[in-house]
mmCIF file of C-alpha atoms and ligand atoms in Angstrom:
data_model
loop_
_atom_site.group_PDB
_atom_site.id
_atom_site.type_symbol
_atom_site.label_atom_id
_atom_site.label_comp_id
_atom_site.label_asym_id
_atom_site.label_seq_id
_atom_site.Cartn_x
_atom_site.Cartn_y
_atom_site.Cartn_z
ATOM 1 C CA MET K 183 86.263 88.846 82.588
ATOM 2 C CA SER K 184 89.850 88.209 82.502
ATOM 3 C CA LEU K 185 92.870 90.374 82.718
ATOM 4 C CA PRO K 186 96.008 90.428 80.583
ATOM 5 C CA ASN K 187 98.308 87.665 81.446
ATOM 6 C CA ASP K 188 101.268 89.815 82.580
ATOM 7 C CA VAL K 189 99.430 92.458 84.254
ATOM 8 C CA VAL K 190 100.388 94.280 87.253
ATOM 9 C CA ILE K 191 98.338 95.705 89.935
ATOM 10 C CA ALA K 192 99.590 98.008 92.237
ATOM 11 C CA ILE K 193 97.537 98.675 95.671
ATOM 12 C CA ASP K 194 99.133 101.198 97.585
ATOM 13 C CA GLY K 195 97.721 103.072 100.990
ATOM 14 C CA TYR K 196 97.404 103.567 104.710
ATOM 15 C CA SER K 197 97.787 100.739 107.275
ATOM 16 C CA SER K 198 95.172 98.700 108.067
ATOM 17 C CA CYS K 199 93.274 99.968 105.440
ATOM 18 C CA GLY K 200 92.335 95.809 104.276
ATOM 19 C CA LYS K 201 95.001 96.104 101.311
ATOM 20 C CA SER K 202 96.053 92.768 102.103
ATOM 21 C CA THR K 203 92.790 91.207 102.332
ATOM 22 C CA PHE K 204 91.840 93.149 99.160
ATOM 23 C CA ALA K 205 95.163 91.834 97.270
ATOM 24 C CA ARG K 206 94.123 88.623 98.124
ATOM 25 C CA ALA K 207 90.780 88.310 96.792
ATOM 26 C CA ILE K 208 92.059 90.006 93.569
ATOM 27 C CA ALA K 209 94.633 87.622 93.399
ATOM 28 C CA GLY K 210 92.169 84.552 93.621
ATOM 29 C CA LYS K 211 89.632 85.920 91.472
ATOM 30 C CA TYR K 212 91.791 86.768 88.663
ATOM 31 C CA HIS K 213 94.259 83.905 89.010
ATOM 32 C CA LEU K 214 97.529 86.313 90.061
ATOM 33 C CA THR K 215 100.199 85.318 92.400
ATOM 34 C CA TYR K 216 100.061 87.692 95.253
ATOM 35 C CA ILE K 217 102.888 89.840 96.732
ATOM 36 C CA ASP K 218 102.966 91.078 100.399
ATOM 37 C CA THR K 219 105.630 93.530 100.265
ATOM 38 C CA GLY K 220 104.576 94.855 103.590
ATOM 39 C CA ALA K 221 105.523 91.394 104.800
ATOM 40 C CA MET K 222 108.615 91.685 103.508
ATOM 41 C CA TYR K 223 109.716 94.927 105.410
ATOM 42 C CA ARG K 224 108.721 92.944 108.380
ATOM 43 C CA ALA K 225 110.708 90.364 107.969
ATOM 44 C CA VAL K 226 113.764 92.715 107.726
ATOM 45 C CA THR K 227 112.148 94.053 110.813
ATOM 46 C CA LEU K 228 112.138 90.719 112.898
ATOM 47 C CA PHE K 229 115.510 89.864 111.650
ATOM 48 C CA ALA K 230 117.021 93.186 113.096
ATOM 49 C CA LEU K 231 115.074 92.991 116.627
ATOM 50 C CA ARG K 232 115.968 89.548 116.994
ATOM 51 C CA ASN K 233 119.986 90.403 116.220
ATOM 52 C CA ASN K 234 119.503 93.200 118.526
ATOM 53 C CA PHE K 235 120.226 95.854 115.702
ATOM 54 C CA ILE K 236 116.999 97.913 116.891
ATOM 55 C CA GLY K 237 115.318 98.554 120.219
ATOM 56 C CA ALA K 238 113.526 100.879 122.097
ATOM 57 C CA ASN K 239 116.352 103.694 122.491
ATOM 58 C CA PHE K 240 118.340 102.342 119.645
ATOM 59 C CA PHE K 241 119.314 101.512 116.049
ATOM 60 C CA ASN K 242 122.700 100.358 115.077
ATOM 61 C CA VAL K 243 121.538 101.203 110.971
ATOM 62 C CA GLU K 244 125.570 100.588 110.071
ATOM 63 C CA ARG K 245 125.206 96.767 110.922
ATOM 64 C CA LEU K 246 121.976 95.857 109.477
ATOM 65 C CA ILE K 247 122.993 97.761 106.054
ATOM 66 C CA GLU K 248 125.990 95.483 106.488
ATOM 67 C CA MET K 249 123.953 92.373 107.181
ATOM 68 C CA LEU K 250 121.805 92.601 104.828
ATOM 69 C CA SER K 251 123.246 90.270 101.696
ATOM 70 C CA LYS K 252 122.340 87.513 104.940
ATOM 71 C CA ILE K 253 118.789 88.571 104.583
ATOM 72 C CA HIS K 254 116.706 85.859 102.395
ATOM 73 C CA ILE K 255 113.201 86.019 102.177
ATOM 74 C CA GLU K 256 110.726 84.283 100.068
ATOM 75 C CA PHE K 257 106.871 83.240 99.913
ATOM 76 C CA VAL K 258 105.950 80.016 99.831
ATOM 77 C CA LYS K 259 102.523 78.703 99.225
ATOM 78 C CA ASN K 260 100.905 76.544 102.332
ATOM 79 C CA GLU K 261 99.102 73.622 100.174
ATOM 80 C CA ASP K 262 96.628 73.412 103.231
ATOM 81 C CA THR K 263 95.400 76.945 103.010
ATOM 82 C CA GLY K 264 96.463 77.776 99.264
ATOM 83 C CA LYS K 265 97.756 81.005 101.158
ATOM 84 C CA GLU K 266 101.327 82.386 100.444
ATOM 85 C CA GLU K 267 103.508 82.108 103.465
ATOM 86 C CA THR K 268 106.854 84.744 104.569
ATOM 87 C CA PHE K 269 109.612 82.683 104.428
ATOM 88 C CA LEU K 270 113.185 84.420 106.405
ATOM 89 C CA ASN K 271 116.447 82.406 105.676
ATOM 90 C CA GLY K 272 114.395 79.215 105.431
ATOM 91 C CA GLU K 273 112.108 79.420 108.246
ATOM 92 C CA ASN K 274 108.697 80.337 108.218
ATOM 93 C CA VAL K 275 107.681 83.701 109.942
ATOM 94 C CA GLU K 276 104.492 84.487 108.874
ATOM 95 C CA GLU K 277 102.933 84.691 112.311
ATOM 96 C CA ALA K 278 106.087 86.497 113.849
ATOM 97 C CA ILE K 279 106.061 88.941 111.069
ATOM 98 C CA ARG K 280 102.028 90.371 112.325
ATOM 99 C CA ASP K 281 102.944 91.243 116.118
ATOM 100 C CA LEU K 282 102.627 94.774 117.608
ATOM 101 C CA HIS K 283 106.360 94.399 118.818
ATOM 102 C CA VAL K 284 107.383 94.011 115.141
ATOM 103 C CA ALA K 285 104.898 96.635 113.947
ATOM 104 C CA SER K 286 106.223 99.361 116.058
ATOM 105 C CA TYR K 287 109.782 99.160 114.432
ATOM 106 C CA VAL K 288 109.107 98.577 110.900
ATOM 107 C CA SER K 289 108.568 102.198 110.018
ATOM 108 C CA GLN K 290 112.085 103.075 111.026
ATOM 109 C CA VAL K 291 113.391 99.886 109.407
ATOM 110 C CA SER K 292 111.506 100.284 106.061
ATOM 111 C CA ALA K 293 112.493 104.281 106.287
ATOM 112 C CA VAL K 294 116.297 102.922 105.541
ATOM 113 C CA LYS K 295 117.343 103.674 101.945
ATOM 114 C CA GLU K 296 119.399 100.491 101.662
ATOM 115 C CA VAL K 297 116.495 98.475 103.058
ATOM 116 C CA ARG K 298 114.322 99.779 100.233
ATOM 117 C CA THR K 299 116.713 99.187 97.670
ATOM 118 C CA LYS K 300 116.987 96.290 98.037
ATOM 119 C CA MET K 301 113.417 94.818 98.608
ATOM 120 C CA VAL K 302 112.556 96.440 95.604
ATOM 121 C CA GLU K 303 115.084 94.946 93.263
ATOM 122 C CA LEU K 304 113.454 91.724 95.127
ATOM 123 C CA GLN K 305 109.704 92.986 94.032
ATOM 124 C CA ARG K 306 110.674 93.756 90.820
ATOM 125 C CA LYS K 307 112.084 90.203 90.110
ATOM 126 C CA MET K 308 109.062 88.521 91.775
ATOM 127 C CA GLY K 309 106.872 90.580 89.927
ATOM 128 C CA GLU K 310 108.743 90.601 86.025
ATOM 129 C CA LYS K 311 106.555 88.498 84.488
ATOM 130 C CA GLY K 312 103.381 89.902 85.473
ATOM 131 C CA GLY K 313 100.334 88.160 86.518
ATOM 132 C CA VAL K 314 100.877 89.784 89.859
ATOM 133 C CA VAL K 315 99.275 91.931 92.077
ATOM 134 C CA LEU K 316 101.299 93.761 94.910
ATOM 135 C CA ASP K 317 100.282 95.692 97.810
ATOM 136 C CA GLY K 318 102.485 98.619 100.009
ATOM 137 C CA ARG K 319 103.454 101.800 99.772
ATOM 138 C CA ASP K 320 105.385 102.773 96.844
ATOM 139 C CA ILE K 321 104.152 99.935 94.285
ATOM 140 C CA GLY K 322 102.736 102.416 92.007
ATOM 141 C CA THR K 323 104.892 104.991 92.523
ATOM 142 C CA VAL K 324 108.516 103.471 92.646
ATOM 143 C CA VAL K 325 108.448 99.347 91.974
ATOM 144 C CA PHE K 326 105.788 99.073 89.062
ATOM 145 C CA PRO K 327 105.121 102.884 87.786
ATOM 146 C CA ASN K 328 104.045 101.340 84.812
ATOM 147 C CA ALA K 329 101.554 99.094 86.879
ATOM 148 C CA HIS K 330 98.346 98.853 84.265
ATOM 149 C CA ILE K 331 96.086 99.207 87.759
ATOM 150 C CA LYS K 332 96.892 101.647 90.556
ATOM 151 C CA ILE K 333 94.732 101.886 93.675
ATOM 152 C CA PHE K 334 95.278 104.044 96.535
ATOM 153 C CA MET K 335 93.560 102.664 99.636
ATOM 154 C CA THR K 336 92.482 104.813 102.444
ATOM 155 C CA ALA K 337 89.860 104.547 105.396
ATOM 156 C CA ASP K 338 88.821 106.287 108.542
ATOM 157 C CA PRO K 339 91.881 105.776 111.300
ATOM 158 C CA LYS K 340 89.741 105.036 113.894
ATOM 159 C CA ILE K 341 87.699 102.551 111.759
ATOM 160 C CA ARG K 342 91.448 100.961 110.292
ATOM 161 C CA ALA K 343 92.290 100.619 114.331
ATOM 162 C CA GLN K 344 89.127 98.849 115.129
ATOM 163 C CA ARG K 345 89.991 96.623 112.532
ATOM 164 C CA ARG K 346 93.170 95.942 113.488
ATOM 165 C CA LEU K 347 92.327 95.195 117.026
ATOM 166 C CA ASN K 348 89.879 92.926 116.340
ATOM 167 C CA GLU K 349 92.361 90.876 113.923
ATOM 168 C CA LEU K 350 94.852 90.806 116.850
ATOM 169 C CA LEU K 351 92.158 89.525 119.315
ATOM 170 C CA ALA K 352 91.012 87.305 117.172
ATOM 171 C CA LYS K 353 94.521 86.059 117.422
ATOM 172 C CA GLY K 354 94.593 85.817 120.906
ATOM 173 C CA GLU K 355 97.134 88.568 121.159
ATOM 174 C CA LYS K 356 96.113 91.416 124.334
ATOM 175 C CA ALA K 357 96.091 94.711 122.670
ATOM 176 C CA ALA K 358 93.793 98.182 123.415
ATOM 177 C CA PHE K 359 92.069 100.027 121.047
ATOM 178 C CA ASP K 360 93.962 103.106 122.092
ATOM 179 C CA GLU K 361 97.593 101.238 121.913
ATOM 180 C CA VAL K 362 96.670 100.280 118.766
ATOM 181 C CA TYR K 363 95.192 103.109 117.284
ATOM 182 C CA GLN K 364 98.753 105.549 118.543
ATOM 183 C CA ASN K 365 100.761 103.124 116.508
ATOM 184 C CA LEU K 366 98.184 103.431 113.387
ATOM 185 C CA LEU K 367 98.790 106.617 113.680
ATOM 186 C CA GLN K 368 102.257 106.689 114.029
ATOM 187 C CA ARG K 369 103.024 104.623 111.369
ATOM 188 C CA ASP K 370 100.876 106.829 108.889
ATOM 189 C CA HIS K 371 102.956 109.574 110.252
ATOM 190 C CA TYR K 372 106.525 107.680 109.386
ATOM 191 C CA ASP K 373 105.043 106.108 106.162
ATOM 192 C CA THR K 374 103.550 109.631 104.591
ATOM 193 C CA THR K 375 106.865 111.862 105.867
ATOM 194 C CA ARG K 376 110.011 109.542 105.593
ATOM 195 C CA GLU K 377 112.427 110.700 103.126
ATOM 196 C CA GLU K 378 113.010 107.463 100.822
ATOM 197 C CA SER K 379 109.921 106.634 98.577
ATOM 198 C CA PRO K 380 107.097 108.096 100.987
ATOM 199 C CA LEU K 381 103.716 107.178 100.668
ATOM 200 C CA VAL K 382 101.600 109.176 98.414
ATOM 201 C CA LYS K 383 99.166 108.516 95.800
ATOM 202 C CA ALA K 384 100.575 108.512 92.249
ATOM 203 C CA GLU K 385 98.844 110.207 89.623
ATOM 204 C CA ASP K 386 97.222 108.016 87.927
ATOM 205 C CA ALA K 387 95.761 105.936 90.768
ATOM 206 C CA TYR K 388 92.216 105.365 91.704
ATOM 207 C CA ILE K 389 91.052 106.425 95.193
ATOM 208 C CA LEU K 390 89.381 103.628 97.170
ATOM 209 C CA ASP K 391 88.166 104.977 100.528
ATOM 210 C CA ASN K 392 86.410 101.588 102.183
ATOM 211 C CA SER K 393 85.350 103.068 105.463
ATOM 212 C CA PHE K 394 82.090 101.571 104.678
ATOM 213 C CA MET K 395 82.347 99.084 102.243
ATOM 214 C CA THR K 396 81.993 95.317 102.409
ATOM 215 C CA PRO K 397 84.625 92.811 101.076
ATOM 216 C CA GLN K 398 82.098 92.249 98.307
ATOM 217 C CA GLN K 399 81.411 96.083 97.476
ATOM 218 C CA GLN K 400 84.822 96.277 97.066
ATOM 219 C CA MET K 401 85.221 93.474 94.565
ATOM 220 C CA GLU K 402 82.272 95.029 92.556
ATOM 221 C CA TRP K 403 84.221 98.353 92.346
ATOM 222 C CA PHE K 404 87.370 96.522 91.077
ATOM 223 C CA ASP K 405 85.814 94.408 88.613
ATOM 224 C CA ASN K 406 84.088 97.787 87.307
ATOM 225 C CA LEU K 407 87.242 99.516 87.179
ATOM 226 C CA VAL K 408 88.813 96.513 84.954
ATOM 227 C CA LEU K 409 85.717 97.007 82.547
ATOM 228 C CA LYS K 410 86.241 100.568 82.640
ATOM 229 C CA ILE K 411 90.023 100.204 81.840
ATOM 230 C CA PHE K 412 89.987 97.240 79.341
ATOM 231 C CA GLY K 413 86.543 97.091 78.280
ATOM 232 C CA LYS K 414 84.309 94.235 78.040
ATOM 233 C CA PRO K 415 86.477 91.185 76.979
HETATM 234 O O1 DC P 113 101.233 96.432 104.876
HETATM 235 P P1 DC P 113 102.195 96.357 106.503
HETATM 236 O O2 DC P 113 101.485 97.595 106.984
HETATM 237 O O3 DC P 113 102.421 95.078 106.089
HETATM 238 O O4 DC P 113 103.802 97.272 106.132
HETATM 239 C C1 DC P 113 104.497 97.158 107.181
HETATM 240 C C2 DC P 113 105.257 98.505 107.435
HETATM 241 O O5 DC P 113 105.918 98.335 106.042
HETATM 242 C C3 DC P 113 104.339 99.560 107.100
HETATM 243 O O6 DC P 113 104.919 100.318 108.224
HETATM 244 C C4 DC P 113 105.155 100.324 105.967
HETATM 245 C C5 DC P 113 106.396 99.661 105.424
HETATM 246 N N1 DC P 113 106.200 99.334 103.935
HETATM 247 C C6 DC P 113 106.978 100.216 102.871
HETATM 248 O O7 DC P 113 107.506 101.043 103.602
HETATM 249 N N2 DC P 113 106.516 99.639 101.637
HETATM 250 C C7 DC P 113 105.995 98.877 101.189
HETATM 251 N N3 DC P 113 105.970 99.022 99.690
HETATM 252 C C8 DC P 113 105.214 98.554 102.013
HETATM 253 C C9 DC P 113 105.333 98.337 103.429
#
């Protein structure tokens, strides 16, 4: 089974639904480029934290907006693992952007209109030739409203929190279920209620609830969707 060369696959959904794992698996199987748009917002957040534009009780939005032109984000393939990694102004920040500290501030940063405008522009550029799978919150609604395949992923919040906790513990980070669960509920709330491009299902997106699905079952679901949309090769 193959996809058109210029295919654009948009995967949106809640935090910690396994969007990136699923998107990576699709990219691997169908020889597409994976674009992790959440990583881009996380990189901007890391930049804001490091420069003291945001912290526990403050957010200097104006300074962040002023400095946006100084933020350069790119993905570079790690030749050993074959995985794309996130670079912020030439520095590999793939690990740094995944910790809970960045996660606690990323919703506020990604709600800023100017930040979104810049990221959307970059995402469109990265995906303009097609052959891409992107995951995020607004891919099927804003970034690529004409994507060939749109998927909206969801799963039970407690199951999502447990998966996220397992990931953090596996990396050796200290975290408790409740902290992770609260962070996730807070992000769901922010993501779905913010003014700028809130997380909503595109009308023509297919819903995938993977609460009780294995990665293999998800891939079977996707293969069937490809058959349904493009027919037999
Ligand atoms: O997918 P993730 O958890 O890495 O995303 C991090 C944050 O970035 C999430 O809280 C919402 C935001 N985000 C967004 O607003 N739009 C996107 N396209 C991707 C992520």
